[in-house]
């Protein structure tokens, strides 16, 4: 059985975001918008059961409970000024002691914006930021909450099972 850990060897080139998608670094000031996105993106059995739980998930992420967020590779996507998705990348995996390099702890997009290149733009920008910072790899985990579209995205960007 293949591992649920995927890694990409850097440097990797990243395409520009699709037209209409603007990316910017996220901050704690975005926590409420991120909680709403997170709640909308995942079914309750995978993500948060309610908005309060989604808020707690964002609080924990910004507090570093899943690792220290990388400001250059933790991004919010906007479409027409509205939050459309986010990628949260930490300096390293807190779950894999022997894994070197940054780690994507979450990628999510509002269902109303899925299929418009939001996820690709976010992961590509995180790849680019980590590559420019001189990192050798970027990793993430996939599991029951990972959609088939996300699997295809990661594979198309060059992520491979470890």
XYZ file of C-alpha atoms in Angstrom:
162
model
C 0.000 0.000 0.000
C 1.490 3.360 -0.951
C 2.239 5.888 1.754
C -0.127 8.801 2.283
C 2.937 11.076 2.204
C 3.626 12.906 -1.065
C 6.762 14.935 -1.800
C 7.961 17.167 -4.600
C 11.651 17.688 -5.278
C 12.437 21.390 -5.625
C 13.195 23.562 -7.474
C 10.104 23.206 -9.526
C 8.670 25.811 -11.819
C 5.243 27.160 -11.007
C 2.798 28.586 -13.512
C 1.180 31.959 -13.013
C -2.294 31.874 -11.418
C -5.275 31.704 -13.752
C -6.694 35.092 -14.745
C -8.941 36.539 -12.082
C -7.185 34.826 -9.157
C -5.147 37.050 -6.870
C -2.885 35.524 -4.226
C -1.576 37.173 -1.094
C 0.050 36.053 2.142
C -2.517 35.197 4.799
C -2.486 36.617 8.305
C -4.348 36.131 11.554
C -6.649 38.950 10.418
C -7.936 36.468 7.807
C -8.856 33.826 10.413
C -12.614 34.426 10.232
C -12.708 34.283 6.427
C -10.481 31.194 6.517
C -12.806 29.501 9.016
C -15.760 30.065 6.677
C -13.769 28.722 3.702
C -12.603 25.696 5.690
C -16.140 24.901 6.816
C -17.485 25.176 3.260
C -14.654 23.160 1.697
C -14.769 19.973 3.756
C -17.618 17.667 4.724
C -18.189 17.690 8.520
C -16.739 14.202 9.006
C -13.451 15.364 7.456
C -13.159 19.022 8.466
C -15.088 21.009 11.045
C -18.589 20.129 12.219
C -19.560 23.790 12.629
C -18.225 27.332 12.374
C -16.951 27.364 15.955
C -14.883 24.243 15.292
C -13.549 25.792 12.058
C -12.574 28.925 13.992
C -10.724 26.766 16.511
C -8.901 24.989 13.676
C -7.709 28.344 12.289
C -6.737 29.576 15.763
C -4.679 26.414 16.297
C -3.045 26.810 12.874
C -1.982 30.401 13.557
C -0.855 29.450 17.079
C 1.570 26.946 15.568
C -0.089 23.821 16.939
C 0.457 22.077 13.571
C 3.855 23.656 13.019
C 5.112 27.161 12.363
C 3.331 28.670 9.350
C 5.577 29.902 6.543
C 4.392 33.432 5.664
C 5.795 33.163 2.133
C 4.009 29.870 1.403
C 0.751 30.254 3.356
C -1.516 32.082 0.979
C -5.075 33.233 0.489
C -6.640 33.226 -2.977
C -9.131 35.935 -3.883
C -11.546 36.073 -6.795
C -13.215 39.439 -7.339
C -12.018 40.364 -3.853
C -13.759 37.385 -2.220
C -11.778 34.707 -0.359
C -11.774 31.646 -2.616
C -9.224 29.268 -1.070
C -6.077 28.890 0.977
C -2.904 26.879 1.341
C -1.243 26.599 4.749
C 2.416 25.577 4.732
C 4.590 24.987 7.770
C 8.357 25.049 8.123
C 8.312 21.264 8.669
C 5.988 18.364 9.460
C 5.287 17.857 13.146
C 4.177 14.293 12.358
C 7.272 13.108 10.464
C 10.515 13.636 12.403
C 12.765 12.407 9.588
C 11.077 14.491 6.888
C 13.083 17.544 5.887
C 11.639 20.677 4.374
C 8.355 22.539 4.419
C 5.018 20.774 4.677
C 1.556 21.705 3.374
C -0.825 21.125 6.274
C -3.947 22.229 4.419
C -5.324 23.200 1.039
C -8.955 24.151 0.686
C -11.185 26.048 -1.725
C -14.737 27.279 -1.494
C -16.892 24.868 -3.538
C -18.316 27.761 -5.544
C -14.800 28.457 -6.866
C -13.617 24.876 -7.361
C -12.639 23.994 -10.907
C -11.345 27.507 -11.619
C -7.679 26.881 -10.856
C -7.686 28.074 -7.240
C -6.007 24.966 -5.818
C -3.441 24.845 -8.623
C -2.602 28.539 -8.143
C -2.206 28.106 -4.379
C -0.038 24.973 -4.461
C 2.025 26.336 -7.354
C 2.698 29.542 -5.427
C 3.695 27.570 -2.319
C 6.026 25.453 -4.497
C 7.544 28.582 -5.984
C 8.036 30.255 -2.579
C 9.722 27.178 -1.115
C 11.894 26.735 -4.188
C 12.963 30.395 -4.107
C 13.808 30.019 -0.407
C 16.213 27.205 -1.289
C 14.217 24.305 0.136
C 14.939 20.865 -1.322
C 11.465 19.339 -1.028
C 7.871 20.203 -0.252
C 5.630 17.508 1.191
C 2.021 16.896 2.185
C -0.250 14.080 3.297
C -3.330 12.782 1.555
C -6.128 10.804 3.155
C -9.823 10.138 3.278
C -10.681 13.828 2.957
C -8.569 14.299 -0.161
C -10.733 14.640 -3.249
C -9.905 12.886 -6.516
C -9.357 16.344 -8.040
C -6.746 17.130 -5.369
C -4.953 13.822 -6.050
C -4.838 14.702 -9.764
C -3.574 18.199 -8.967
C -0.738 16.960 -6.769
C 0.266 14.353 -9.335
C 0.172 16.877 -12.187
C 2.462 19.194 -10.215
C 4.986 16.399 -9.698
C 4.257 15.237 -6.149
C 5.075 11.542 -5.714
C 4.505 8.946 -2.980
C 7.486 8.552 -0.665
